[in-house]
Tab-separated table of N, CA and C in Angstrom:
chain	number	residue	atom	x	y	z
A	352	UNK	N	-186.472	-125.624	-24.688
A	352	UNK	CA	-185.921	-124.315	-24.986
A	352	UNK	C	-186.760	-123.607	-26.057
A	353	UNK	N	-187.273	-124.378	-27.020
A	353	UNK	CA	-188.109	-123.767	-28.057
A	353	UNK	C	-189.417	-123.241	-27.475
A	354	UNK	N	-190.003	-123.978	-26.543
A	354	UNK	CA	-191.213	-123.516	-25.876
A	354	UNK	C	-190.918	-122.266	-25.040
A	355	UNK	N	-189.787	-122.284	-24.360
A	355	UNK	CA	-189.380	-121.100	-23.590
A	355	UNK	C	-189.236	-119.891	-24.500
A	356	UNK	N	-188.610	-120.093	-25.660
A	356	UNK	CA	-188.425	-118.998	-26.608
A	356	UNK	C	-189.778	-118.430	-27.038
A	357	UNK	N	-190.726	-119.293	-27.353
A	357	UNK	CA	-192.058	-118.831	-27.755
A	357	UNK	C	-192.729	-118.034	-26.635
A	358	UNK	N	-192.612	-118.518	-25.403
A	358	UNK	CA	-193.206	-117.807	-24.265
A	358	UNK	C	-192.494	-116.475	-24.017
A	359	UNK	N	-191.176	-116.473	-24.168
A	359	UNK	CA	-190.417	-115.236	-23.964
A	359	UNK	C	-190.732	-114.205	-25.042
A	360	UNK	N	-190.941	-114.660	-26.261
A	360	UNK	CA	-191.344	-113.746	-27.338
A	360	UNK	C	-192.707	-113.127	-27.038
A	361	UNK	N	-193.635	-113.944	-26.566
A	361	UNK	CA	-194.960	-113.431	-26.215
A	361	UNK	C	-194.855	-112.402	-25.098
A	362	UNK	N	-194.035	-112.670	-24.097
A	362	UNK	CA	-193.841	-111.718	-22.998
A	362	UNK	C	-193.197	-110.432	-23.513
A	363	UNK	N	-192.232	-110.562	-24.406
A	363	UNK	CA	-191.571	-109.394	-24.984
A	363	UNK	C	-192.596	-108.502	-25.686
A	364	UNK	N	-193.406	-109.103	-26.538
A	364	UNK	CA	-194.379	-108.325	-27.304
A	364	UNK	C	-195.512	-107.794	-26.436
A	365	UNK	N	-195.771	-108.423	-25.312
A	365	UNK	CA	-196.832	-107.970	-24.424
A	365	UNK	C	-196.400	-106.904	-23.424
A	366	UNK	N	-195.110	-106.650	-23.349
A	366	UNK	CA	-194.604	-105.693	-22.361
A	366	UNK	C	-194.920	-104.261	-22.763
A	367	UNK	N	-195.301	-103.480	-21.759
A	367	UNK	CA	-195.554	-102.058	-21.961
A	367	UNK	C	-194.830	-101.288	-20.874
A	368	UNK	N	-194.212	-100.195	-21.234
A	368	UNK	CA	-193.496	-99.394	-20.255
A	368	UNK	C	-192.296	-100.145	-19.717
A	369	UNK	N	-191.804	-99.695	-18.586
A	369	UNK	CA	-190.652	-100.358	-17.969
A	369	UNK	C	-191.104	-101.698	-17.414
A	370	UNK	N	-190.451	-102.744	-17.850
A	370	UNK	CA	-190.804	-104.100	-17.460
A	370	UNK	C	-189.559	-104.845	-17.031
A	371	UNK	N	-189.665	-105.597	-15.956
A	371	UNK	CA	-188.574	-106.452	-15.499
A	371	UNK	C	-188.918	-107.884	-15.872
A	372	UNK	N	-187.998	-108.555	-16.540
A	372	UNK	CA	-188.179	-109.946	-16.935
A	372	UNK	C	-187.273	-110.821	-16.081
A	373	UNK	N	-187.811	-111.921	-15.589
A	373	UNK	CA	-187.000	-112.890	-14.854
A	373	UNK	C	-186.138	-113.676	-15.827
A	374	UNK	N	-186.689	-114.064	-16.930
A	374	UNK	CA	-185.987	-114.755	-18.019
A	374	UNK	C	-186.355	-114.055	-19.314
A	375	UNK	N	-185.483	-114.194	-20.315
A	375	UNK	CA	-185.722	-113.513	-21.581
A	375	UNK	C	-185.444	-114.437	-22.755
A	376	UNK	N	-185.648	-113.893	-23.924
A	376	UNK	CA	-185.340	-114.577	-25.170
A	376	UNK	C	-183.892	-115.063	-25.166
A	377	UNK	N	-183.023	-114.282	-24.572
A	377	UNK	CA	-181.592	-114.608	-24.566
A	377	UNK	C	-181.321	-115.900	-23.800
A	378	UNK	N	-182.044	-116.147	-22.715
A	378	UNK	CA	-181.858	-117.389	-21.951
A	378	UNK	C	-182.178	-118.604	-22.820
A	379	UNK	N	-183.319	-118.558	-23.504
A	379	UNK	CA	-183.713	-119.676	-24.365
A	379	UNK	C	-182.732	-119.827	-25.520
A	380	UNK	N	-182.319	-118.711	-26.095
A	380	UNK	CA	-181.350	-118.727	-27.183
A	380	UNK	C	-180.037	-119.364	-26.742
A	381	UNK	N	-179.622	-119.066	-25.508
A	381	UNK	CA	-178.396	-119.657	-24.986
A	381	UNK	C	-178.454	-121.175	-24.969
A	382	UNK	N	-179.614	-121.721	-24.618
A	382	UNK	CA	-179.765	-123.180	-24.621
A	382	UNK	C	-179.827	-123.727	-26.043
A	383	UNK	N	-180.553	-123.032	-26.910
A	383	UNK	CA	-180.706	-123.509	-28.289
A	383	UNK	C	-179.391	-123.456	-29.064
A	384	UNK	N	-178.610	-122.406	-28.879
A	384	UNK	CA	-177.377	-122.274	-29.645
A	384	UNK	C	-176.316	-123.273	-29.209
A	385	UNK	N	-176.459	-123.803	-28.011
A	385	UNK	CA	-175.524	-124.823	-27.544
A	385	UNK	C	-175.673	-126.111	-28.337
A	386	UNK	N	-176.808	-126.249	-29.034
A	386	UNK	CA	-177.092	-127.461	-29.810
A	386	UNK	C	-176.608	-127.357	-31.253
A	387	UNK	N	-176.059	-126.212	-31.642
A	387	UNK	CA	-175.582	-126.045	-33.010
A	387	UNK	C	-176.180	-124.808	-33.644
A	388	UNK	N	-176.126	-124.710	-34.981
A	388	UNK	CA	-176.696	-123.539	-35.666
A	388	UNK	C	-178.127	-123.280	-35.190
A	389	UNK	N	-178.409	-122.023	-34.959
A	389	UNK	CA	-179.659	-121.696	-34.277
A	389	UNK	C	-180.503	-120.706	-35.083
A	390	UNK	N	-181.718	-121.096	-35.447
A	390	UNK	CA	-182.590	-120.166	-36.163
A	390	UNK	C	-183.028	-118.984	-35.298
A	391	UNK	N	-182.834	-119.077	-33.994
A	391	UNK	CA	-183.222	-117.979	-33.103
A	391	UNK	C	-182.203	-116.846	-33.105
A	392	UNK	N	-181.086	-116.994	-33.821
A	392	UNK	CA	-180.093	-115.921	-33.892
A	392	UNK	C	-180.736	-114.614	-34.338
A	393	UNK	N	-181.587	-114.682	-35.349
A	393	UNK	CA	-182.242	-113.479	-35.862
A	393	UNK	C	-183.186	-112.878	-34.834
A	394	UNK	N	-183.839	-113.722	-34.058
A	394	UNK	CA	-184.767	-113.234	-33.030
A	394	UNK	C	-184.003	-112.427	-31.978
A	395	UNK	N	-182.871	-112.945	-31.548
A	395	UNK	CA	-182.064	-112.252	-30.532
A	395	UNK	C	-181.525	-110.939	-31.089
A	396	UNK	N	-181.199	-110.926	-32.373
A	396	UNK	CA	-180.663	-109.709	-32.993
A	396	UNK	C	-181.719	-108.624	-33.168
A	397	UNK	N	-182.972	-109.007	-33.352
A	397	UNK	CA	-184.025	-108.026	-33.638
A	397	UNK	C	-184.927	-107.702	-32.455
A	398	UNK	N	-184.889	-108.499	-31.409
A	398	UNK	CA	-185.717	-108.253	-30.223
A	398	UNK	C	-184.784	-107.903	-29.072
A	399	UNK	N	-184.558	-106.613	-28.904
A	399	UNK	CA	-183.556	-106.151	-27.953
A	399	UNK	C	-184.209	-105.610	-26.679
A	400	UNK	N	-183.549	-105.878	-25.580
A	400	UNK	CA	-183.930	-105.333	-24.280
A	400	UNK	C	-182.981	-104.179	-23.985
A	401	UNK	N	-183.033	-103.671	-22.774
A	401	UNK	CA	-182.077	-102.664	-22.359
A	401	UNK	C	-180.670	-103.204	-22.584
A	402	UNK	N	-179.727	-102.347	-22.871
A	402	UNK	CA	-178.344	-102.764	-23.144
A	402	UNK	C	-177.682	-103.405	-21.924
A	403	UNK	N	-178.224	-103.141	-20.756
A	403	UNK	CA	-177.701	-103.716	-19.510
A	403	UNK	C	-178.683	-104.759	-18.990
A	404	UNK	N	-178.152	-105.859	-18.505
A	404	UNK	CA	-179.001	-106.922	-17.964
A	404	UNK	C	-178.469	-107.333	-16.591
A	405	UNK	N	-179.366	-107.491	-15.651
A	405	UNK	CA	-178.978	-107.984	-14.334
A	405	UNK	C	-178.770	-109.491	-14.411
A	406	UNK	N	-177.807	-109.979	-13.658
A	406	UNK	CA	-177.575	-111.415	-13.583
A	406	UNK	C	-177.299	-111.777	-12.129
A	407	UNK	N	-177.908	-112.867	-11.705
A	407	UNK	CA	-177.752	-113.329	-10.324
A	407	UNK	C	-176.948	-114.626	-10.322
A	408	UNK	N	-175.695	-114.562	-9.911
A	408	UNK	CA	-174.906	-115.800	-9.870
A	408	UNK	C	-175.420	-116.730	-8.774
A	409	UNK	N	-175.176	-118.011	-8.931
A	409	UNK	CA	-175.583	-118.938	-7.873
A	409	UNK	C	-174.943	-118.532	-6.542
A	410	UNK	N	-175.706	-118.678	-5.496
A	410	UNK	CA	-175.266	-118.258	-4.163
A	410	UNK	C	-175.383	-119.473	-3.266
A	411	UNK	N	-174.283	-120.123	-3.009
A	411	UNK	CA	-174.270	-121.408	-2.311
A	411	UNK	C	-174.954	-121.356	-0.950
A	412	UNK	N	-174.750	-120.283	-0.212
A	412	UNK	CA	-175.291	-120.197	1.153
A	412	UNK	C	-176.813	-120.205	1.210
A	413	UNK	N	-177.469	-119.813	0.145
A	413	UNK	CA	-178.934	-119.791	0.157
A	413	UNK	C	-179.548	-120.773	-0.835
A	414	UNK	N	-178.716	-121.504	-1.546
A	414	UNK	CA	-179.220	-122.412	-2.588
A	414	UNK	C	-179.833	-123.657	-1.955
A	415	UNK	N	-181.097	-123.896	-2.275
A	415	UNK	CA	-181.788	-125.106	-1.812
A	415	UNK	C	-182.606	-125.663	-2.971
A	416	UNK	N	-182.794	-126.947	-2.981
A	416	UNK	CA	-183.668	-127.572	-3.968
A	416	UNK	C	-185.083	-127.624	-3.408
A	417	UNK	N	-186.053	-127.406	-4.290
A	417	UNK	CA	-187.459	-127.516	-3.931
A	417	UNK	C	-188.231	-127.892	-5.191
A	418	UNK	N	-189.539	-127.788	-5.149
A	418	UNK	CA	-190.357	-128.190	-6.296
A	418	UNK	C	-190.069	-127.342	-7.533
A	419	UNK	N	-189.648	-126.105	-7.347
A	419	UNK	CA	-189.369	-125.205	-8.466
A	419	UNK	C	-187.899	-125.227	-8.878
A	420	UNK	N	-187.013	-125.398	-7.940
A	420	UNK	CA	-185.571	-125.380	-8.216
A	420	UNK	C	-185.052	-126.806	-8.119
A	421	UNK	N	-185.030	-127.481	-9.254
A	421	UNK	CA	-184.647	-128.893	-9.257
A	421	UNK	C	-183.207	-129.123	-9.709
A	422	UNK	N	-182.538	-128.077	-10.162
A	422	UNK	CA	-181.153	-128.233	-10.595
A	422	UNK	C	-180.247	-128.567	-9.420
A	423	UNK	N	-179.251	-129.407	-9.697
A	423	UNK	CA	-178.214	-129.634	-8.699
A	423	UNK	C	-177.325	-128.395	-8.662
A	424	UNK	N	-176.475	-128.302	-7.647
A	424	UNK	CA	-175.558	-127.165	-7.562
A	424	UNK	C	-174.654	-127.084	-8.800
A	425	UNK	N	-174.035	-128.179	-9.243
A	425	UNK	CA	-173.217	-128.097	-10.464
A	425	UNK	C	-174.033	-127.689	-11.699
A	426	UNK	N	-175.274	-128.139	-11.790
A	426	UNK	CA	-176.128	-127.732	-12.904
A	426	UNK	C	-176.451	-126.239	-12.829
A	427	UNK	N	-176.647	-125.740	-11.626
A	427	UNK	CA	-176.926	-124.313	-11.447
A	427	UNK	C	-175.734	-123.477	-11.904
A	428	UNK	N	-174.540	-123.915	-11.572
A	428	UNK	CA	-173.322	-123.203	-11.999
A	428	UNK	C	-173.229	-123.227	-13.530
A	429	UNK	N	-173.429	-124.395	-14.127
A	429	UNK	CA	-173.344	-124.515	-15.584
A	429	UNK	C	-174.410	-123.661	-16.270
A	430	UNK	N	-175.614	-123.632	-15.720
A	430	UNK	CA	-176.703	-122.833	-16.279
A	430	UNK	C	-176.364	-121.345	-16.205
A	431	UNK	N	-175.847	-120.918	-15.066
A	431	UNK	CA	-175.442	-119.519	-14.902
A	431	UNK	C	-174.379	-119.148	-15.931
A	432	UNK	N	-173.373	-119.997	-16.073
A	432	UNK	CA	-172.284	-119.710	-17.008
A	432	UNK	C	-172.793	-119.646	-18.446
A	433	UNK	N	-173.706	-120.548	-18.806
A	433	UNK	CA	-174.277	-120.539	-20.155
A	433	UNK	C	-175.088	-119.265	-20.402
A	434	UNK	N	-175.862	-118.854	-19.400
A	434	UNK	CA	-176.657	-117.625	-19.540
A	434	UNK	C	-175.752	-116.405	-19.657
A	435	UNK	N	-174.739	-116.314	-18.804
A	435	UNK	CA	-173.816	-115.180	-18.854
A	435	UNK	C	-173.140	-115.105	-20.220
A	436	UNK	N	-172.709	-116.253	-20.722
A	436	UNK	CA	-172.065	-116.296	-22.032
A	436	UNK	C	-173.033	-115.859	-23.133
A	437	UNK	N	-174.281	-116.300	-23.056
A	437	UNK	CA	-175.278	-115.933	-24.067
A	437	UNK	C	-175.544	-114.429	-24.062
A	438	UNK	N	-175.717	-113.844	-22.880
A	438	UNK	CA	-175.969	-112.400	-22.812
A	438	UNK	C	-174.795	-111.616	-23.364
A	439	UNK	N	-173.583	-112.027	-23.016
A	439	UNK	CA	-172.404	-111.333	-23.522
A	439	UNK	C	-172.287	-111.516	-25.032
A	440	UNK	N	-172.551	-112.725	-25.543
A	440	UNK	CA	-172.499	-112.979	-26.983
A	440	UNK	C	-173.552	-112.161	-27.731
A	441	UNK	N	-174.667	-111.891	-27.074
A	441	UNK	CA	-175.739	-111.107	-27.680
A	441	UNK	C	-175.499	-109.599	-27.549
A	442	UNK	N	-174.418	-109.220	-26.878
A	442	UNK	CA	-174.064	-107.807	-26.794
A	442	UNK	C	-174.592	-107.054	-25.598
A	443	UNK	N	-175.021	-107.760	-24.570
A	443	UNK	CA	-175.513	-107.097	-23.367
A	443	UNK	C	-174.385	-106.914	-22.360
A	444	UNK	N	-174.443	-105.819	-21.621
A	444	UNK	CA	-173.516	-105.585	-20.517
A	444	UNK	C	-174.181	-106.128	-19.258
A	445	UNK	N	-173.505	-107.016	-18.564
A	445	UNK	CA	-174.083	-107.644	-17.383
A	445	UNK	C	-173.794	-106.848	-16.123
A	446	UNK	N	-174.808	-106.742	-15.286
A	446	UNK	CA	-174.686	-106.120	-13.971
A	446	UNK	C	-174.999	-107.210	-12.958
A	447	UNK	N	-173.991	-107.619	-12.217
A	447	UNK	CA	-174.172	-108.706	-11.260
A	447	UNK	C	-174.893	-108.207	-10.012
A	448	UNK	N	-175.915	-108.954	-9.614
A	448	UNK	CA	-176.622	-108.612	-8.382
A	448	UNK	C	-175.746	-108.980	-7.196
A	449	UNK	N	-175.620	-108.082	-6.248
A	449	UNK	CA	-174.799	-108.379	-5.072
A	449	UNK	C	-175.485	-109.394	-4.159
A	450	UNK	N	-174.692	-110.094	-3.400
A	450	UNK	CA	-175.223	-111.076	-2.438
A	450	UNK	C	-175.585	-110.331	-1.163
A	451	UNK	N	-176.857	-110.010	-1.058
A	451	UNK	CA	-177.385	-109.278	0.098
A	451	UNK	C	-178.855	-109.618	0.234
A	452	UNK	N	-179.492	-109.068	1.223
A	452	UNK	CA	-180.904	-109.371	1.467
A	452	UNK	C	-181.752	-109.009	0.256
A	453	UNK	N	-182.936	-109.607	0.172
A	453	UNK	CA	-183.850	-109.324	-0.934
A	453	UNK	C	-184.196	-107.837	-0.996
A	454	UNK	N	-184.424	-107.233	0.142
A	454	UNK	CA	-184.753	-105.805	0.177
A	454	UNK	C	-183.586	-104.967	-0.333
A	455	UNK	N	-182.383	-105.335	0.067
A	455	UNK	CA	-181.204	-104.589	-0.387
A	455	UNK	C	-180.954	-104.812	-1.875
A	456	UNK	N	-181.226	-106.020	-2.361
A	456	UNK	CA	-181.098	-106.279	-3.796
A	456	UNK	C	-182.099	-105.437	-4.572
A	457	UNK	N	-183.327	-105.369	-4.073
A	457	UNK	CA	-184.344	-104.559	-4.744
A	457	UNK	C	-183.908	-103.097	-4.787
A	458	UNK	N	-183.379	-102.589	-3.685
A	458	UNK	CA	-182.896	-101.209	-3.647
A	458	UNK	C	-181.748	-101.014	-4.639
A	459	UNK	N	-180.861	-101.998	-4.735
A	459	UNK	CA	-179.752	-101.938	-5.692
A	459	UNK	C	-180.287	-101.836	-7.117
A	460	UNK	N	-181.256	-102.692	-7.461
A	460	UNK	CA	-181.830	-102.686	-8.802
A	460	UNK	C	-182.483	-101.342	-9.094
A	461	UNK	N	-183.289	-100.854	-8.165
A	461	UNK	CA	-183.969	-99.572	-8.383
A	461	UNK	C	-182.971	-98.432	-8.525
A	462	UNK	N	-181.896	-98.469	-7.768
A	462	UNK	CA	-180.853	-97.456	-7.896
A	462	UNK	C	-180.198	-97.541	-9.276
A	463	UNK	N	-179.899	-98.754	-9.715
A	463	UNK	CA	-179.258	-98.940	-11.022
A	463	UNK	C	-180.150	-98.464	-12.164
A	464	UNK	N	-181.437	-98.797	-12.117
A	464	UNK	CA	-182.316	-98.429	-13.233
A	464	UNK	C	-182.621	-96.933	-13.264
A	465	UNK	N	-182.285	-96.233	-12.213
A	465	UNK	CA	-182.491	-94.788	-12.217
A	465	UNK	C	-181.347	-94.057	-12.918
A	466	UNK	N	-180.292	-94.784	-13.302
A	466	UNK	CA	-179.148	-94.159	-13.963
A	466	UNK	C	-179.398	-94.022	-15.460
A	467	UNK	N	-178.599	-93.204	-16.098
A	467	UNK	CA	-178.732	-92.978	-17.533
A	467	UNK	C	-178.533	-94.263	-18.338
A	468	UNK	N	-177.670	-95.153	-17.866
A	468	UNK	CA	-177.398	-96.396	-18.600
A	468	UNK	C	-178.659	-97.225	-18.781
A	469	UNK	N	-179.599	-97.099	-17.870
A	469	UNK	CA	-180.823	-97.892	-17.930
A	469	UNK	C	-182.004	-97.091	-18.482
A	470	UNK	N	-181.762	-95.916	-19.031
A	470	UNK	CA	-182.877	-95.084	-19.463
A	470	UNK	C	-183.500	-95.561	-20.773
A	471	UNK	N	-182.773	-96.357	-21.544
A	471	UNK	CA	-183.299	-96.825	-22.829
A	471	UNK	C	-184.233	-98.005	-22.617
A	472	UNK	N	-185.313	-98.024	-23.320
A	472	UNK	CA	-186.255	-99.147	-23.214
A	472	UNK	C	-185.974	-100.169	-24.301
A	473	UNK	N	-186.727	-101.238	-24.293
A	473	UNK	CA	-186.562	-102.302	-25.295
A	473	UNK	C	-186.844	-101.764	-26.677
A	474	UNK	N	-186.264	-102.410	-27.660
A	474	UNK	CA	-186.537	-102.044	-29.038
A	474	UNK	C	-187.914	-102.557	-29.433
A	475	UNK	N	-188.481	-102.035	-30.483
A	475	UNK	CA	-189.802	-102.517	-30.890
A	475	UNK	C	-189.771	-103.946	-31.427
A	476	UNK	N	-188.579	-104.467	-31.738
A	476	UNK	CA	-188.495	-105.854	-32.224
A	476	UNK	C	-189.179	-105.983	-33.519
């Protein structure tokens, strides 16, 4: 989780313009804070993304294990719940991605980011 946090910080600082992140500082923070008092609390407070964050809940019908996705189904559920809790604890409003085709999900995301709620960019951190 600490390595993830370092990589996420580098990605945050390297981002220019509108950027979509698959994972963020908040994901790593969620894992670290589960272990007790977390020095990354300040990082999450000072490195802000858009106030709204997309979240993709586990989708049983398409969930498969492969070389990249090694979590079991119960682990995937627990990971999702931990991430959702971390984003909410960090003050983000979650927008759940609907269960639909990849093309339709992309259209949903693009439609959402065109709204006023998504007009704010990340903070300078």
